[in-house]
Coordinates of C-alpha atoms in Angstrom, one line a residue:
M34 CA -191.4 -50.0 12.8
D35 CA -192.8 -48.3 15.8
Y36 CA -192.6 -50.3 19.0
I37 CA -191.9 -53.7 17.4
E38 CA -188.6 -55.3 16.5
Q39 CA -186.9 -58.5 15.6
P40 CA -184.0 -58.6 18.0
K41 CA -182.5 -61.7 16.5
G42 CA -182.8 -60.6 12.9
P43 CA -185.1 -61.0 9.9
G44 CA -187.3 -64.1 10.0
T45 CA -187.2 -64.4 13.7
A46 CA -189.9 -63.6 16.4
Y47 CA -191.1 -60.1 17.0
R48 CA -191.3 -58.4 20.4
F49 CA -192.7 -55.1 21.7
R50 CA -190.2 -52.4 22.7
M51 CA -191.1 -49.0 23.9
K52 CA -189.3 -46.3 26.0
T53 CA -191.0 -46.1 29.4
P54 CA -193.2 -43.0 29.8
K55 CA -192.1 -40.7 32.5
E56 CA -195.3 -41.4 34.6
L57 CA -194.5 -45.1 34.8
R58 CA -190.8 -44.9 35.7
E59 CA -189.9 -46.5 39.1
N60 CA -193.5 -47.7 39.4
P61 CA -194.3 -51.4 39.6
N62 CA -194.3 -53.1 36.2
P63 CA -197.2 -55.6 36.0
W64 CA -195.5 -57.4 33.1
A65 CA -192.3 -58.0 35.1
N66 CA -193.7 -59.5 38.4
G67 CA -194.1 -56.0 39.9
K68 CA -190.4 -55.0 39.5
P69 CA -190.0 -51.2 38.9
F70 CA -190.2 -50.0 35.3
G71 CA -186.8 -49.3 33.8
T72 CA -185.8 -47.3 30.8
W73 CA -187.6 -49.6 28.4
I74 CA -190.8 -51.7 28.3
I75 CA -190.0 -54.9 26.5
R76 CA -192.6 -57.6 26.1
P77 CA -192.4 -60.8 24.0
M78 CA -195.1 -61.7 21.5
G79 CA -195.2 -65.4 22.0
G80 CA -192.8 -66.2 19.2
E81 CA -195.0 -64.4 16.6
R82 CA -193.2 -64.0 13.2
H83 CA -196.1 -62.8 11.1
L84 CA -195.9 -59.0 10.8
P85 CA -199.6 -58.2 10.6
S86 CA -200.3 -60.3 13.6
A87 CA -197.4 -58.7 15.5
K88 CA -198.8 -55.3 14.7
K89 CA -202.1 -56.2 16.2
L90 CA -200.4 -57.4 19.4
R91 CA -198.4 -54.2 19.4
D92 CA -201.6 -52.1 19.3
I93 CA -203.0 -54.1 22.2
Y94 CA -199.8 -53.8 24.2
L95 CA -199.6 -50.0 23.5
A96 CA -203.2 -49.6 24.6
E97 CA -202.4 -51.4 27.9
V98 CA -199.4 -49.1 28.5
R99 CA -201.6 -45.9 27.8
K100 CA -204.2 -47.2 30.2
L101 CA -201.6 -47.8 32.9
E102 CA -200.2 -44.3 32.3
I103 CA -203.7 -42.8 32.9
E104 CA -204.1 -44.9 36.1
Y105 CA -200.7 -43.9 37.5
R106 CA -201.2 -40.3 36.6
A107 CA -204.5 -40.1 38.4
R108 CA -203.0 -42.0 41.4
N109 CA -200.0 -39.7 41.6
R110 CA -202.2 -36.6 41.3
F111 CA -203.7 -37.5 44.8
S112 CA -200.5 -38.9 46.3
L113 CA -199.1 -37.8 49.6
E114 CA -196.2 -36.2 47.8
K115 CA -198.7 -34.0 45.8
A116 CA -200.6 -33.3 49.0
E117 CA -197.5 -32.1 50.7
L118 CA -197.0 -29.6 47.9
W119 CA -200.5 -28.3 48.5
A120 CA -199.7 -28.0 52.2
D121 CA -196.5 -26.0 51.4
A122 CA -198.6 -23.6 49.2
L123 CA -201.1 -23.3 52.0
R124 CA -198.5 -22.4 54.5
A125 CA -197.0 -19.8 52.1
D126 CA -200.4 -18.1 51.4
R127 CA -201.0 -15.4 54.0
D128 CA -204.8 -15.5 53.6
G129 CA -205.0 -19.2 52.9
T130 CA -208.7 -19.0 51.8
L131 CA -208.0 -19.4 48.0
V132 CA -205.5 -22.2 48.4
R133 CA -207.7 -24.0 50.9
D134 CA -210.7 -23.8 48.5
L135 CA -208.6 -25.2 45.7
I136 CA -207.5 -28.1 48.0
Y137 CA -211.1 -29.0 48.8
D138 CA -212.0 -28.9 45.1
E139 CA -209.1 -31.2 44.3
A140 CA -210.1 -33.5 47.1
E141 CA -213.6 -33.9 45.7
R142 CA -212.0 -35.3 42.5
A143 CA -209.8 -37.8 44.4
P144 CA -210.9 -41.5 44.6
E145 CA -212.7 -42.1 47.8
S146 CA -210.0 -44.4 49.0
D147 CA -207.4 -41.6 48.7
R148 CA -209.6 -38.6 49.7
R149 CA -209.2 -38.7 53.5
A150 CA -205.4 -39.0 53.5
F151 CA -205.0 -36.4 50.7
L152 CA -207.1 -33.9 52.5
K153 CA -205.4 -34.3 55.9
V154 CA -202.0 -33.8 54.4
A155 CA -202.9 -31.1 52.0
T156 CA -204.5 -28.9 54.6
A157 CA -201.3 -29.0 56.6
T158 CA -203.0 -30.7 59.5
T159 CA -200.8 -33.8 59.8
L160 CA -198.8 -36.5 58.1
P161 CA -199.3 -40.3 58.1
L162 CA -196.8 -42.1 60.2
S163 CA -195.2 -43.7 57.2
K164 CA -194.3 -40.4 55.6
A165 CA -193.4 -38.7 58.9
K166 CA -191.1 -41.6 59.8
E167 CA -189.4 -41.5 56.4
Q168 CA -188.8 -37.7 56.6
Y169 CA -187.7 -37.8 60.3
L170 CA -185.1 -40.6 59.7
E171 CA -183.8 -38.6 56.7
A172 CA -183.5 -35.5 58.8
R173 CA -181.5 -37.5 61.4
E174 CA -179.3 -39.5 59.1
P175 CA -175.5 -39.1 59.3
G176 CA -174.3 -36.2 57.2
N177 CA -177.8 -34.6 57.0
P178 CA -177.8 -31.1 55.6
Y179 CA -179.9 -29.7 58.5
G180 CA -177.3 -29.8 61.2
N181 CA -179.4 -32.3 63.2
K182 CA -177.6 -34.7 65.5
P183 CA -177.6 -38.1 63.6
L184 CA -179.2 -41.2 64.9
G185 CA -177.2 -44.4 65.0
K186 CA -178.4 -47.4 63.1
T187 CA -179.6 -49.0 66.3
S188 CA -181.6 -45.9 67.3
A189 CA -183.0 -45.6 63.7
N190 CA -184.2 -49.2 63.9
E191 CA -185.8 -48.5 67.3
V192 CA -187.8 -45.7 65.8
V193 CA -189.1 -48.2 63.2
T194 CA -189.8 -50.8 65.8
A195 CA -191.7 -48.3 68.0
G196 CA -193.8 -47.2 65.0
N197 CA -194.6 -50.9 64.3
Y198 CA -195.8 -51.4 67.9
L199 CA -197.9 -48.2 67.7
C200 CA -199.6 -49.4 64.5
A201 CA -200.3 -52.8 66.1
F202 CA -201.8 -51.0 69.0
M203 CA -204.0 -48.9 66.8
D204 CA -204.8 -51.9 64.6
T205 CA -203.8 -50.1 61.4
T206 CA -200.9 -49.5 58.9
P207 CA -198.3 -46.7 58.9
D208 CA -200.0 -45.2 55.8
A209 CA -203.4 -45.0 57.5
L210 CA -202.2 -43.8 60.9
F211 CA -202.0 -40.0 61.2
L212 CA -199.9 -38.1 63.8
D213 CA -202.8 -36.0 65.0
E214 CA -204.8 -39.1 65.9
I215 CA -202.5 -39.9 68.8
T216 CA -203.7 -38.4 72.1
P217 CA -202.1 -38.5 75.6
E218 CA -204.8 -40.9 76.7
L219 CA -203.9 -43.3 73.9
V220 CA -200.2 -43.0 74.7
S221 CA -200.9 -43.8 78.3
T222 CA -202.8 -47.0 77.4
F223 CA -200.1 -47.9 74.8
Q224 CA -197.3 -47.4 77.3
H225 CA -198.7 -48.9 80.4
E226 CA -201.0 -51.7 79.1
F227 CA -200.2 -52.6 75.5
L228 CA -196.3 -52.6 75.4
P229 CA -195.8 -54.5 78.7
A230 CA -198.0 -57.3 77.3
Q231 CA -195.8 -57.7 74.2
T232 CA -193.2 -60.3 73.8
S233 CA -189.7 -59.4 72.7
K234 CA -188.6 -61.3 69.6
K235 CA -185.1 -61.2 70.8
T236 CA -185.5 -62.7 74.3
G237 CA -188.9 -64.3 74.1
R238 CA -189.9 -62.5 77.3
P239 CA -192.2 -59.6 77.9
L240 CA -190.8 -56.1 77.1
T241 CA -188.9 -54.7 80.1
P242 CA -189.8 -51.3 81.5
A243 CA -186.5 -50.0 80.1
T244 CA -187.4 -51.2 76.6
T245 CA -190.9 -49.7 76.9
E246 CA -189.4 -46.3 78.0
K247 CA -186.9 -46.4 75.1
L248 CA -189.7 -47.0 72.6
I249 CA -191.7 -44.1 74.0
T250 CA -188.6 -41.9 73.9
M251 CA -188.2 -42.7 70.2
L252 CA -191.7 -41.8 69.4
R253 CA -191.5 -38.6 71.5
G254 CA -188.5 -37.5 69.4
L255 CA -190.4 -38.1 66.1
W256 CA -193.5 -36.2 67.3
R257 CA -191.2 -33.4 68.6
W258 CA -189.6 -33.1 65.2
A259 CA -193.0 -33.0 63.5
L260 CA -194.4 -30.3 65.8
A261 CA -191.3 -28.1 65.4
R262 CA -191.5 -28.3 61.6
R263 CA -195.3 -27.8 61.6
K264 CA -196.0 -31.2 60.1
V265 CA -198.8 -31.7 62.6
K266 CA -201.2 -29.4 64.4
L267 CA -201.3 -30.4 68.1
D268 CA -201.3 -28.4 71.3
A269 CA -198.5 -30.5 72.8
N270 CA -196.5 -33.7 72.2
P271 CA -198.7 -36.6 73.3
F272 CA -195.7 -38.6 74.2
N273 CA -194.5 -36.1 76.9
R274 CA -194.6 -37.5 80.4
P275 CA -197.3 -35.8 82.5
D276 CA -196.0 -33.5 85.2
D277 CA -198.1 -35.3 87.8
D278 CA -197.2 -38.8 86.7
V279 CA -196.8 -41.5 89.3
P280 CA -193.2 -41.4 90.7
R281 CA -191.0 -44.0 89.0
V282 CA -188.9 -46.6 90.6
K283 CA -185.3 -45.8 90.4
K284 CA -183.3 -48.1 88.2
Q285 CA -182.2 -51.0 90.3
C286 CA -178.5 -51.4 90.7
E287 CA -177.4 -54.1 88.4
P288 CA -174.1 -55.9 88.3
K289 CA -171.7 -53.7 86.3
R290 CA -169.4 -55.0 83.6
D291 CA -166.1 -55.9 85.3
Q292 CA -162.6 -56.3 84.0
F293 CA -161.0 -59.7 83.3
K294 CA -158.9 -61.2 86.0
P295 CA -155.5 -62.6 84.9
E296 CA -156.6 -66.2 85.6
E297 CA -159.7 -65.6 83.4
T298 CA -157.8 -64.3 80.4
R299 CA -155.4 -67.2 80.8
K300 CA -158.3 -69.7 80.7
V301 CA -159.7 -68.1 77.6
L302 CA -156.3 -68.0 75.9
A303 CA -155.8 -71.6 76.6
A304 CA -159.2 -72.6 75.2
V305 CA -158.7 -70.7 71.8
P306 CA -155.2 -70.6 70.3
Q307 CA -153.9 -68.2 67.7
G308 CA -155.3 -69.2 64.3
D309 CA -158.8 -69.7 65.8
R310 CA -161.0 -66.8 64.7
M311 CA -162.2 -66.1 68.3
G312 CA -158.7 -66.7 69.6
D313 CA -157.3 -64.0 67.3
L314 CA -160.2 -61.6 68.0
F315 CA -159.9 -62.0 71.8
R316 CA -156.1 -61.4 71.7
L317 CA -156.4 -58.2 69.7
G318 CA -159.2 -56.9 72.0
L319 CA -157.1 -57.7 75.0
V320 CA -154.0 -55.8 73.9
T321 CA -155.6 -52.8 72.1
G322 CA -158.9 -52.2 74.0
A323 CA -160.7 -51.9 70.7
R324 CA -164.4 -52.8 70.6
V325 CA -165.5 -56.1 69.0
T326 CA -167.2 -54.4 66.0
E327 CA -164.2 -52.1 65.5
I328 CA -161.9 -55.0 65.2
A329 CA -164.3 -57.1 63.1
K330 CA -164.6 -54.2 60.6
V331 CA -160.9 -53.7 60.1
T332 CA -159.9 -54.2 56.4
A333 CA -156.6 -55.4 55.0
A334 CA -156.2 -51.9 53.4
E335 CA -156.4 -50.4 56.9
T336 CA -153.4 -52.3 58.2
K337 CA -149.7 -52.0 57.8
E338 CA -147.9 -54.9 56.2
D339 CA -145.8 -55.5 59.3
G340 CA -149.0 -55.7 61.4
S341 CA -147.9 -52.8 63.6
I342 CA -151.0 -50.6 63.0
F343 CA -154.6 -50.8 62.0
L344 CA -157.0 -48.0 61.4
I345 CA -160.5 -47.7 62.7
A346 CA -162.6 -45.6 60.3
G347 CA -165.4 -44.8 62.6
G348 CA -167.7 -46.1 65.3
K349 CA -169.6 -45.3 68.5
S350 CA -168.2 -41.8 69.0
E351 CA -166.3 -39.1 67.1
N352 CA -163.1 -40.2 68.9
A353 CA -163.7 -43.8 67.6
K354 CA -161.8 -42.7 64.4
R355 CA -158.3 -43.4 65.2
V356 CA -154.9 -45.2 64.6
V357 CA -154.5 -48.3 66.8
P358 CA -150.9 -49.3 67.3
V359 CA -150.5 -53.1 67.7
P360 CA -148.0 -54.2 70.4
T361 CA -145.2 -56.5 69.2
V362 CA -146.7 -59.6 70.8
A363 CA -149.8 -59.3 68.6
Q364 CA -148.3 -58.1 65.3
P365 CA -147.9 -61.6 63.9
I366 CA -151.6 -62.1 64.2
V367 CA -152.4 -59.0 62.2
Q368 CA -149.7 -60.0 59.6
R369 CA -151.2 -63.5 59.2
L370 CA -154.8 -62.2 59.0
R371 CA -153.9 -59.5 56.5
S372 CA -152.0 -62.0 54.3
A373 CA -154.9 -64.5 54.4
A374 CA -157.4 -61.8 53.5
L375 CA -155.4 -60.6 50.5
V376 CA -154.8 -64.1 49.2
G377 CA -158.4 -65.1 49.6
G378 CA -159.7 -61.9 48.1
H379 CA -161.5 -60.8 51.3
D380 CA -161.9 -57.2 52.3
R381 CA -161.9 -57.6 56.1
L382 CA -159.5 -59.5 58.4
F383 CA -162.3 -61.1 60.3
H384 CA -164.5 -61.7 57.2
T385 CA -165.9 -64.9 58.8
F386 CA -167.8 -62.7 61.3
P387 CA -170.5 -61.1 59.2
I388 CA -171.5 -57.5 59.9
N389 CA -175.2 -57.1 60.6
S390 CA -176.6 -54.9 57.8
A391 CA -179.3 -53.4 59.9
T392 CA -177.2 -52.3 62.8
G393 CA -173.7 -52.2 61.4
T394 CA -172.4 -54.3 64.3
A395 CA -170.7 -57.7 64.6
K396 CA -173.4 -59.4 66.6
S397 CA -172.2 -62.8 65.4
A398 CA -168.8 -62.2 67.0
S399 CA -170.4 -61.1 70.3
K400 CA -172.6 -64.2 70.4
A401 CA -169.7 -66.5 69.6
F402 CA -167.7 -65.0 72.5
T403 CA -170.7 -65.4 74.8
V404 CA -170.8 -69.1 74.0
L405 CA -167.0 -69.4 74.5
R406 CA -167.1 -67.5 77.8
R407 CA -169.9 -69.6 79.2
K408 CA -168.1 -72.8 78.2
V409 CA -164.7 -71.7 79.7
L410 CA -165.7 -69.5 82.7
G411 CA -169.3 -70.5 83.4
R412 CA -172.7 -68.9 83.1
E413 CA -172.1 -67.1 86.5
T414 CA -170.0 -64.6 84.6
D415 CA -173.0 -63.5 82.4
E416 CA -173.7 -60.3 84.3
R417 CA -170.0 -59.5 84.9
L418 CA -168.1 -60.2 81.7
A419 CA -168.5 -59.6 78.0
F420 CA -166.1 -59.0 75.2
H421 CA -166.5 -55.3 76.1
S422 CA -164.9 -56.1 79.5
L423 CA -161.6 -56.4 77.7
R424 CA -161.9 -52.6 77.1
H425 CA -162.3 -52.0 80.8
T426 CA -159.3 -54.2 81.4
W427 CA -157.2 -52.3 78.9
K428 CA -158.2 -48.9 80.3
T429 CA -157.4 -49.9 83.9
I430 CA -154.0 -51.3 82.9
S431 CA -153.2 -48.2 80.7
R432 CA -153.6 -45.9 83.7
R433 CA -151.5 -48.0 85.9
A434 CA -148.9 -48.2 83.1
G435 CA -148.5 -44.5 83.3
L436 CA -150.5 -43.3 80.4
S437 CA -152.3 -40.0 80.8
I438 CA -156.1 -40.0 80.7
D439 CA -156.0 -38.0 77.5
D440 CA -153.6 -40.5 75.8
A441 CA -155.6 -43.5 77.0
H442 CA -158.9 -41.9 75.8
D443 CA -157.3 -41.2 72.4
L444 CA -155.8 -44.6 72.0
G445 CA -159.0 -46.4 73.1
G446 CA -161.4 -44.1 71.2
W447 CA -163.5 -43.0 74.2
A448 CA -165.8 -40.1 73.8
G449 CA -164.4 -36.8 75.1
V450 CA -162.6 -33.7 74.1
K451 CA -160.8 -34.2 70.8
R452 CA -157.3 -32.6 70.9
T453 CA -157.0 -32.2 67.2
S454 CA -159.2 -31.9 64.1
N455 CA -157.6 -34.9 62.4
P456 CA -159.3 -38.1 63.5
Y457 CA -156.0 -40.0 63.1
D458 CA -153.9 -37.4 64.9
H459 CA -153.8 -38.1 68.7
G460 CA -151.2 -35.5 69.6
L461 CA -148.6 -38.2 69.7
N462 CA -146.3 -39.3 66.8
D463 CA -146.2 -42.9 65.5
S464 CA -143.3 -43.9 67.8
E465 CA -144.9 -42.4 70.8
L466 CA -148.2 -44.2 70.0
A467 CA -146.4 -47.5 69.7
E468 CA -144.4 -46.8 72.9
A469 CA -147.6 -46.1 74.9
Q470 CA -149.2 -49.3 73.6
E471 CA -146.1 -51.4 74.5
K472 CA -146.2 -50.0 78.0
V473 CA -149.8 -51.4 78.4
A474 CA -148.8 -54.7 76.9
A475 CA -145.8 -55.0 79.2
L476 CA -148.0 -54.5 82.3
L477 CA -150.6 -56.9 81.0
S478 CA -147.8 -59.5 80.7
R479 CA -146.3 -58.8 84.1
E480 CA -149.7 -59.2 85.7
G481 CA -150.2 -62.6 84.0
H482 CA -152.8 -61.6 81.4
L483 CA -150.7 -62.7 78.4
E484 CA -149.6 -66.1 79.7
G485 CA -150.4 -68.5 76.8
F486 CA -150.9 -65.6 74.4

């Protein structure tokens, strides 16, 4: 029987079952709490076992599906995606008159609520911020087919944040804000009056000039992309800084991240022994110079059983992909963490430090270290020391231990000229890698950094 069945066999309750029409797929299903339609539409019939009554319910359900089809078909006809197809046709038409007339005819048939947006996009005038942002981030994602320099997760999030602030300033939504509505005058008010008055969710304090400038830079990049690809008709990028702008104050000299002193590493080592998750993380950062997120992401599969090596699959720069030899003094740590991860069925060695899904970073590890550092070394080290300072310490020691700049950069994963095409080939063989790392560890030990390791 069409569209009704007894899934539990004869004599049991009927239900409605229909293959989802193409127009409805992936659209919200009103009979499933708004979840997207899947392959099948299945609706219970309230335990109905009487066939004639079930057929009446089936006809009602079928009519509701057909009505929804018509609604979605009409809605999709005037969607922004369809409008973009019209815009492509308009750009391809040399004369443009015929296509433009067709667009206006189509717009007259659109619901009043959709007409303005449809007409703006279809006439190749502009895009709404929502669609522009989506296409821009796709064009800048890692591995994009356009050859564009990819945005990191943090930068991509900053584009979204900047767009949200702009919508708040314009008192509208990303779907209703069009790129051509933004003028240099609006940008000036947005940058110099609106943003400085906003409070950062992260710090609870007003946005700093540096943060404001960063947000403007993100929006400038989005508009530059839209202008270059003829997604909007504007004379110039409204986010460009005026040539006659007021001179800006040079960035004040702030305390730079310093390296750890031997007495400071000793105090931290004494406070967190091996076996403590921060104690293990700090020790590996000290003797390898690896970034906190790099270490936190290392998996059991990326380590050798003897703990002598771990792999870093990627990170901040192209050179971040590398083999990291672990000096003898720290190999038992890697062995223990690897074994515990395998026994516990965990992927990562430091699985207790979650990776932030939005940024791909180990923020929890950084925060945990900040708490530890303040407790052991005092808040006065806030501007001078961070987990990243271990990296500066390792780099300084590596040079004094006799490593060449190239070898130090390759081992530590600093950005620079890559000497080979293989991300795990540093121009040194395995034994030379290990020997170079042991030299650094030896000097760290002689200078007192490893006391209490």
